CSV table of C-alpha atoms in Angstrom, one decimal:
chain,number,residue,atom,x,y,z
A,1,UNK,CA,11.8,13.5,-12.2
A,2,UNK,CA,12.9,10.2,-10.6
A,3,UNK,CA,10.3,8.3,-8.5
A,4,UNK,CA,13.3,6.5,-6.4
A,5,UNK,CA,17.4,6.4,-7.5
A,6,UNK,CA,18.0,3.3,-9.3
A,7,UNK,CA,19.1,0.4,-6.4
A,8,UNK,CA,21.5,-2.1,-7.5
A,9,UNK,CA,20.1,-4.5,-10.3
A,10,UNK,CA,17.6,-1.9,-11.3
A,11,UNK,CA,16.8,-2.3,-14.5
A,12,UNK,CA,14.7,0.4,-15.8
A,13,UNK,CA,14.5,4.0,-14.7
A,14,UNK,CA,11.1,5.5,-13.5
A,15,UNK,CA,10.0,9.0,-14.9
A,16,UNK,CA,6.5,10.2,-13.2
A,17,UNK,CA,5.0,13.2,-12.9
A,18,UNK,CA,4.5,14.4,-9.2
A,19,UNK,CA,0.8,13.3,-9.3
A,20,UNK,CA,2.1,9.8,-10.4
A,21,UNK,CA,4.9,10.2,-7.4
A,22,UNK,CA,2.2,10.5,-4.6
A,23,UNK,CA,0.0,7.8,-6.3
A,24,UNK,CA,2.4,4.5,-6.6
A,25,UNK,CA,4.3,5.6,-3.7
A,26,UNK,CA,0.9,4.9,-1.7
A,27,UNK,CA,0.5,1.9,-3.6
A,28,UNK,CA,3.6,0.3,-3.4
A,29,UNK,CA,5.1,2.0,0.2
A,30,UNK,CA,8.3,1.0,-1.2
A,31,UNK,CA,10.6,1.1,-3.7
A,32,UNK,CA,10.3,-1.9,-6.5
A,33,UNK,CA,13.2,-3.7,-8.0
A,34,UNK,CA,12.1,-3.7,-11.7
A,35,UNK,CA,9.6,-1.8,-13.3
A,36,UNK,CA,7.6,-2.2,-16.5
A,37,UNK,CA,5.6,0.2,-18.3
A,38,UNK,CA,2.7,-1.2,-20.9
A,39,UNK,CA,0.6,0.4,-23.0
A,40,UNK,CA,-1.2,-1.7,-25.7
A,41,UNK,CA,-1.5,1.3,-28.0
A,42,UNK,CA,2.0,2.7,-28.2
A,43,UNK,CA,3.7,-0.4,-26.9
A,44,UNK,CA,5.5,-3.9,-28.5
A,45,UNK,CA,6.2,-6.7,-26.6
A,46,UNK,CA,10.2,-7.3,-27.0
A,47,UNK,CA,12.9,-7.9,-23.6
A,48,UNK,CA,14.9,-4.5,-24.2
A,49,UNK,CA,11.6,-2.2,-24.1
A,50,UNK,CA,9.5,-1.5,-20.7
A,51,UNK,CA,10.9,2.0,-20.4
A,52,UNK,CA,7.9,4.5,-19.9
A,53,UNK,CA,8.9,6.0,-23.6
A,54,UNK,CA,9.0,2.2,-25.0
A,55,UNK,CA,6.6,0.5,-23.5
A,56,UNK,CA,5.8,-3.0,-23.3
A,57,UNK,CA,2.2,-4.3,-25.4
A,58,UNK,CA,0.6,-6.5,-22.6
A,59,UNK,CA,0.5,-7.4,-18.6
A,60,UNK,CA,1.2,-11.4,-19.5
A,61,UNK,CA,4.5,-10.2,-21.5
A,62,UNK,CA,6.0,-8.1,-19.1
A,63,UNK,CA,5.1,-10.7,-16.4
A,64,UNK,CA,7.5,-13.7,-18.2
A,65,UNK,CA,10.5,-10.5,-17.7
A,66,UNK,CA,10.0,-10.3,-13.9
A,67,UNK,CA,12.4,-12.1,-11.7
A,68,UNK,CA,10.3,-14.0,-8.8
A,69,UNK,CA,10.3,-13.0,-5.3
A,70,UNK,CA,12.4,-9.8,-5.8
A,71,UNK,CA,9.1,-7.2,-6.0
A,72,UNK,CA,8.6,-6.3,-9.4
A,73,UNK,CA,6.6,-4.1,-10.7
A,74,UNK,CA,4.5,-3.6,-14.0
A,75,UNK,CA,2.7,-0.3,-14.5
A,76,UNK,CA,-0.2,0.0,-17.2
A,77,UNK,CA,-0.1,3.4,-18.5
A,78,UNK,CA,-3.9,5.1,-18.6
A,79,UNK,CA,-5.5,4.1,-21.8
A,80,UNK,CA,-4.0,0.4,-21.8
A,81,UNK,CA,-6.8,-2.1,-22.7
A,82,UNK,CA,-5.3,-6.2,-22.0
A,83,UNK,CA,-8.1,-8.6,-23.8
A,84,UNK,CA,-9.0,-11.7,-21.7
A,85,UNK,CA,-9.7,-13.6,-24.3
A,86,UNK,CA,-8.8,-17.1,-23.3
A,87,UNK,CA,-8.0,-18.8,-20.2
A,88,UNK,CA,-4.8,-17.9,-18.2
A,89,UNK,CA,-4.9,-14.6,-21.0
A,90,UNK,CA,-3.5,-12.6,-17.9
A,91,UNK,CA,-0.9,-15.7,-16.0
A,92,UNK,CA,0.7,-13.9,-12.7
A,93,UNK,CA,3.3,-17.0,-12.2
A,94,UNK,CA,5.9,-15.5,-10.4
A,95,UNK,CA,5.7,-14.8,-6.8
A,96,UNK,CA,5.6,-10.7,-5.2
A,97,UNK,CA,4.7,-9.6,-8.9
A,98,UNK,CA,2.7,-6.4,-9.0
A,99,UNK,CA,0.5,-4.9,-11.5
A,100,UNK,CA,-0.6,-1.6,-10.9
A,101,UNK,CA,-2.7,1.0,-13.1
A,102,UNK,CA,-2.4,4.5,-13.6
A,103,UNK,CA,-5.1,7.1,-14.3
A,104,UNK,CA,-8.6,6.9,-12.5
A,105,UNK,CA,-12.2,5.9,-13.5
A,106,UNK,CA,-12.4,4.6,-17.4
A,107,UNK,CA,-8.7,6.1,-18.2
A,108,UNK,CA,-7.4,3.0,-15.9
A,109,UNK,CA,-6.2,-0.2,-17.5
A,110,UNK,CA,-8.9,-2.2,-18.5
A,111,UNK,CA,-8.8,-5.9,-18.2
A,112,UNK,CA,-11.3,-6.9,-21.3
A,113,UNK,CA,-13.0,-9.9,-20.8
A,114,UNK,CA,-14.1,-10.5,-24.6
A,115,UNK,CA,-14.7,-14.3,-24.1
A,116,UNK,CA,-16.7,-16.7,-21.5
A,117,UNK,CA,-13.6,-18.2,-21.1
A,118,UNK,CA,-11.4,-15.8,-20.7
A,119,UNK,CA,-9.6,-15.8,-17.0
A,120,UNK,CA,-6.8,-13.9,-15.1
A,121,UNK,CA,-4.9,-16.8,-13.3
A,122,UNK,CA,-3.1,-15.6,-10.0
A,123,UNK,CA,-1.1,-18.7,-9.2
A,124,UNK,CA,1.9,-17.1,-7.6
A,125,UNK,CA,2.0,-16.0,-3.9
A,126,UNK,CA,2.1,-12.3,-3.0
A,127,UNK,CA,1.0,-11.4,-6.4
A,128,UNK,CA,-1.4,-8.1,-6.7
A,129,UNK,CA,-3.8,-6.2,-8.9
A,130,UNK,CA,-4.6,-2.5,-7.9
A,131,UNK,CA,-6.1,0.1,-9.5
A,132,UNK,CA,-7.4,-1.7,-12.9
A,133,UNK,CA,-10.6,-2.4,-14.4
A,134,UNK,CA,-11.9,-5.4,-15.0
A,135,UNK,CA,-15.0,-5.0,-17.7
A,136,UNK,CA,-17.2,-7.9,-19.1
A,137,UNK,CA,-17.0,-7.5,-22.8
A,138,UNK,CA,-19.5,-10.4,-23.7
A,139,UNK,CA,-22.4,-12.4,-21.7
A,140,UNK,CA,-22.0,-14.5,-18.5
A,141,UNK,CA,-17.8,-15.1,-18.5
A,142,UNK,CA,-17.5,-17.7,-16.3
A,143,UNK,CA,-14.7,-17.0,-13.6
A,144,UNK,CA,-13.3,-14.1,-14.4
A,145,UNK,CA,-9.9,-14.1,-11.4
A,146,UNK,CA,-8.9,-17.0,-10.0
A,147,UNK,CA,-6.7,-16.3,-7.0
A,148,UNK,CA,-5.1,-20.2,-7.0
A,149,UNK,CA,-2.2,-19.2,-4.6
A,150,UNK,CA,-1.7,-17.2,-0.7
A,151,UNK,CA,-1.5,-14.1,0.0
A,152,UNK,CA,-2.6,-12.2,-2.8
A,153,UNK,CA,-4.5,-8.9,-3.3
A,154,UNK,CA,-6.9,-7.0,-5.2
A,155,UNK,CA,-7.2,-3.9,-4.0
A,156,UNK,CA,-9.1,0.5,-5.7
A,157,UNK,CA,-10.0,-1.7,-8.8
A,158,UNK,CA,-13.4,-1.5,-10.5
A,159,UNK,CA,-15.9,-4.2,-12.6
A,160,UNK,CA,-17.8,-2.9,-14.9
A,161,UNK,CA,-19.6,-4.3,-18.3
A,162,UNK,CA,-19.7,-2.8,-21.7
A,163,UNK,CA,-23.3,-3.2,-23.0
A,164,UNK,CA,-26.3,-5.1,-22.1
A,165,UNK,CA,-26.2,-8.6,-20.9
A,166,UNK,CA,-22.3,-8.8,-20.6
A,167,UNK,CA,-21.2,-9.9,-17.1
A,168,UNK,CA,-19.0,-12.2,-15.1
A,169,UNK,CA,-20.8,-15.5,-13.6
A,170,UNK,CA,-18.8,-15.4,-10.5
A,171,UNK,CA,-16.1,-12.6,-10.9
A,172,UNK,CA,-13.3,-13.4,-8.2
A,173,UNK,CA,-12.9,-17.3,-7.4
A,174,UNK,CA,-11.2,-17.7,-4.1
A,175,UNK,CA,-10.5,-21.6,-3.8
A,176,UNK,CA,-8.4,-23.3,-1.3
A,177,UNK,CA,-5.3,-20.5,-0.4
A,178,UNK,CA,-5.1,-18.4,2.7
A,179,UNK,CA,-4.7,-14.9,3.4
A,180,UNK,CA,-6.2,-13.5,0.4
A,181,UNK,CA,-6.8,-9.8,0.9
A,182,UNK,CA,-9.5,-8.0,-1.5
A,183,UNK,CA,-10.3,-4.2,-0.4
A,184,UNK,CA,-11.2,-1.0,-1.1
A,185,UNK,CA,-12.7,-1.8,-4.2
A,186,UNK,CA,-15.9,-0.7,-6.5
A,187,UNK,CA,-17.8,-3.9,-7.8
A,188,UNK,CA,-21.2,-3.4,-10.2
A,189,UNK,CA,-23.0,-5.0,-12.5
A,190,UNK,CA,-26.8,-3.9,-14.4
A,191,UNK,CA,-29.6,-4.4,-12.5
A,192,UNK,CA,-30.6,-7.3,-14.4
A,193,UNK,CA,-27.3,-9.0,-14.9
A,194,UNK,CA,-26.6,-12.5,-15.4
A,195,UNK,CA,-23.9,-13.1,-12.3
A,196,UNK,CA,-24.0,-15.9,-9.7
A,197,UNK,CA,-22.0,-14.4,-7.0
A,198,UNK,CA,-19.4,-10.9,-7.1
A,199,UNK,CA,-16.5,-13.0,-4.8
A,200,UNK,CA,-16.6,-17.0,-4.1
A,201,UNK,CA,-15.1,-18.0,-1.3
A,202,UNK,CA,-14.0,-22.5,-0.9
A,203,UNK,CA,-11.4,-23.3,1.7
A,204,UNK,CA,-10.1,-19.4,1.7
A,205,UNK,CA,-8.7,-19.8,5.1
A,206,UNK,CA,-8.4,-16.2,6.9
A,207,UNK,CA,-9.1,-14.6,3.3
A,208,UNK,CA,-9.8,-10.0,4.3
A,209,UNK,CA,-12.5,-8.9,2.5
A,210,UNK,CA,-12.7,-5.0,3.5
A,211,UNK,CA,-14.1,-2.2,2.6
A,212,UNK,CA,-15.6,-2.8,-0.7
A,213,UNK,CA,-18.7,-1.2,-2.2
A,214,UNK,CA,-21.3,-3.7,-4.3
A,215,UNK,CA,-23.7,-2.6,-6.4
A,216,UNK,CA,-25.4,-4.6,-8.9
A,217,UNK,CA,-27.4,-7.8,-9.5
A,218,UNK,CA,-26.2,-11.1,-7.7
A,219,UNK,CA,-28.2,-14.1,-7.8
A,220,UNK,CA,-26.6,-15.4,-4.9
A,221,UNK,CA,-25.1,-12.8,-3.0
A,222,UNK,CA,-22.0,-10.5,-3.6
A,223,UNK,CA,-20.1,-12.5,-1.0
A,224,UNK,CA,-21.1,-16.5,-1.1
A,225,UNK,CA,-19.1,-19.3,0.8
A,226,UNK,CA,-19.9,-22.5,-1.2
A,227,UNK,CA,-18.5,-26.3,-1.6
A,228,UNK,CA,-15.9,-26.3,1.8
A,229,UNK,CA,-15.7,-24.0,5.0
A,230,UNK,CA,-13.3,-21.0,5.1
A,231,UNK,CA,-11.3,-20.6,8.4
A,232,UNK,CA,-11.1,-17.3,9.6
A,233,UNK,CA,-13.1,-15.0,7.3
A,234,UNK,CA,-12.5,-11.2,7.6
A,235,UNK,CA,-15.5,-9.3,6.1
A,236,UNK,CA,-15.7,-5.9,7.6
A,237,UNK,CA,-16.5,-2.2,6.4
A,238,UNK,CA,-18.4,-3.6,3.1
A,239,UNK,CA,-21.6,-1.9,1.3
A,240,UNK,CA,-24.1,-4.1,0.0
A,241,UNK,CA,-26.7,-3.5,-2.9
A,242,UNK,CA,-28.0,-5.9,-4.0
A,243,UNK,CA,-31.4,-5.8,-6.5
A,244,UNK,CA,-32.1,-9.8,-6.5
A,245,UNK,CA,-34.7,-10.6,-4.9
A,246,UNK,CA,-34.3,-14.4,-3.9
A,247,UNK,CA,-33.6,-15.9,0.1
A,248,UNK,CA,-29.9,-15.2,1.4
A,249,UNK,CA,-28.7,-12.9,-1.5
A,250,UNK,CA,-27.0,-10.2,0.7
A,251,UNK,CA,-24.2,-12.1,2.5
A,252,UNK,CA,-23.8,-15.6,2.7
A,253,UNK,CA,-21.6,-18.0,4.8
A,254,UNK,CA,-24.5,-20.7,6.1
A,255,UNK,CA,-24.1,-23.5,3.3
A,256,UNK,CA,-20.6,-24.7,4.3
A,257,UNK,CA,-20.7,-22.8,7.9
A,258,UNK,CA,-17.6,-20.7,7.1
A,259,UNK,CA,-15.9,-19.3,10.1
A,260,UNK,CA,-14.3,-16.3,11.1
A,261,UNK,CA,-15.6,-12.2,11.9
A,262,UNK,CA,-18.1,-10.3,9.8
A,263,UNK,CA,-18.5,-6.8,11.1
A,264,UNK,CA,-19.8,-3.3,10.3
A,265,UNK,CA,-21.5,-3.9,7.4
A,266,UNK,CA,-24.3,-2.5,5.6
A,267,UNK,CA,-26.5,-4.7,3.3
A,268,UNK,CA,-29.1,-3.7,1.3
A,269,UNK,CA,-30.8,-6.5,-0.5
A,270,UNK,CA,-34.2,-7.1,-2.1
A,271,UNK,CA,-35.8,-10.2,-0.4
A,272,UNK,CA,-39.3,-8.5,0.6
A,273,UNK,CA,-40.1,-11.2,3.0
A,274,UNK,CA,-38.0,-11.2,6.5
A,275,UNK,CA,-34.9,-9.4,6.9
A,276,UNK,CA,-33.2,-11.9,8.8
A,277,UNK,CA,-33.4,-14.0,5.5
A,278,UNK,CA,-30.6,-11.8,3.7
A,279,UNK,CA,-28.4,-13.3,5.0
A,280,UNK,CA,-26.5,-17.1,6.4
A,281,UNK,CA,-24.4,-16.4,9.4
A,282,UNK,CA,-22.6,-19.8,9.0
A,283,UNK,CA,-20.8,-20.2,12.2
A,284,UNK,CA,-19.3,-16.6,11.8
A,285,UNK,CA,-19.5,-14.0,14.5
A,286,UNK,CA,-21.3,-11.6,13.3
A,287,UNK,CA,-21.2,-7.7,15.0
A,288,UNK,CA,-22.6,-4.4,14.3
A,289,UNK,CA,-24.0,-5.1,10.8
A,290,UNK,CA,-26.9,-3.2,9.3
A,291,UNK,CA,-29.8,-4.9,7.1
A,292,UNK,CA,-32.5,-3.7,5.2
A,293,UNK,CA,-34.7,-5.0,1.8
A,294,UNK,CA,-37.4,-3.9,-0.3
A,295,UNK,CA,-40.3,-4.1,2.8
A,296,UNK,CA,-38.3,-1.3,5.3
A,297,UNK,CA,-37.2,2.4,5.0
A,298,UNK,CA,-34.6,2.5,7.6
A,299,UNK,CA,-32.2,-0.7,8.3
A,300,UNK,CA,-32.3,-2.9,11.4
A,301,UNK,CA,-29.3,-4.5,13.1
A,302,UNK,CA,-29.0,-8.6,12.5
A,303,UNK,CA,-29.3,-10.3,16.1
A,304,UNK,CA,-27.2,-13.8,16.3
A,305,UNK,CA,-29.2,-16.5,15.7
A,306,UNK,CA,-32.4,-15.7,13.8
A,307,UNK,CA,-30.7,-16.4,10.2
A,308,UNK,CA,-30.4,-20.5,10.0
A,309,UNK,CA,-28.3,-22.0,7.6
């Protein structure tokens, strides 16, 4: 069964089953120009394969066959594992690119960070990842996304680690773009992971931060705004839990006085000592958000003002 008819210049044609049909077309919400299938198993990396029966071996291959600007589409069959081994391992260089995962849980693509240096570089505008995994394969990888251009998205992806003491320092580094949009996504880590801070946030003017669910160990806090203010921050309809336990490790804005909207939120955080101190509000408005740490059974709302920065 055909997804879409092939549209002029369309170079591949897509066979789903009707499960796959429902899924991308939510995902995508319309049809793509090119699409690539990968599968590091089954797959080789050579510019006549990509067909779902001849799939491509890696994400960074089929990326240097996608035209720019034209809303192409590479699709990692369930099973694929990419190894980010190195820096730029994973390069998204051309602008509107999509990579999107099949399958749910474990049987998604897995992003495998199997070195402390390994990165997936998003330098291209309107790029996106959705429905992948990234997993920490060895101990305290420093950056493991950096989002280096405007407009792009993450979006139903997972982080995970493979075995004791393997996590990401700072997972997703947001650094001077606009209008990045992360959402709907499941973020963890062990309870006594290494990691500074789940998403960083310098200069990420009006960057959406929405509806994400943390759960882990963050020695900062999940969501940290460090080095330059952010204009026009977005962070609404999150879940919080984190098991640190030092000052300002549930949501933090206050160092650089980031800007913008943080609303309905819930935050649990382990600083025993004052509830207000989960948090910086930076110069943020901050409405309907719910607080609570290792001293209270039942959460208490934030009221302006009694966080400093």
């Amino acid at each position: 069964m055909a997804l879409w008819t092939l549209l002029p210049g369309q170079r591949k044609r897509l066979n789903f089953t009707p499960q796959e049909i429902m899924f991308l077309s939510s995902i995508l919400g319309m049809p793509p120009n090119n699409v690539f299938f990968v599968h590091s198993g089954t797959g080789a990396n050579a510019a006549d394969r990509g067909q779902r029966d001849q799939p491509l071996a890696s994400f960074n291959y089929a990326n240097t066959l996608c035209t720019a600007a034209k809303g192409d589409v590479i699709v990692g069959l369930p099973g694929h594992v990419e190894p980010i081994s190195g820096a730029g391992s994973l390069t998204m260089d051309k602008s509107g690119v999509t990579i999107v995962g099949l399958g749910t849980g474990l049987q998604r693509p897995i992003l495998d960070f199997t070195n402390t240096a390994g990165t997936i570089e998003m330098d291209a505008a309107y790029t996106r990842i959705s429905n992948c995994v990234f997993r920490a394969n060895v101990s305290a990888v420093v950056v493991g996304v950096n989002v280096d251009a405007d407009y792009c998205e993450i979006d139903n992806c997972y982080s995970t680690f493979d075995a004791t003491g393997d996590d990401h320092v700072i997972l997703l580094d947001v650094t001077s773009v606009s209008h990045a949009y992360i959402h709907d996504n499941l973020f963890t880590t062990e309870v006594t992971a290494g990691a500074d801070s789940c998403i960083k946030l310098t200069a990420a003017s009006f960057a959406r931060v929405h509806n994400n669910e943390f759960r882990g160990t963050w020695a900062k806090a999940p969501i940290v705004g460090e080095t330059t203010l952010s204009l026009g921050l977005s962070i609404v309809g999150n879940i919080i839990h984190n098991s640190d336990t030092s000052v300002y490790n549930g949501l933090d804005l206050g160092a650089v006085s980031s800007t913008g909207i943080v609303a309905g939120n819930q935050v649990t955080a382990l600083y025993a000592t004052a509830v207000v101190k989960l948090v910086r509000l930076g110069n943020a408005s901050w409405l309907n958000n719910h607080f609570c740490n290792a001293i209270e059974e039942r959460s208490t709302t934030l009221v302006p003002g009694t966080s400093s920065n």
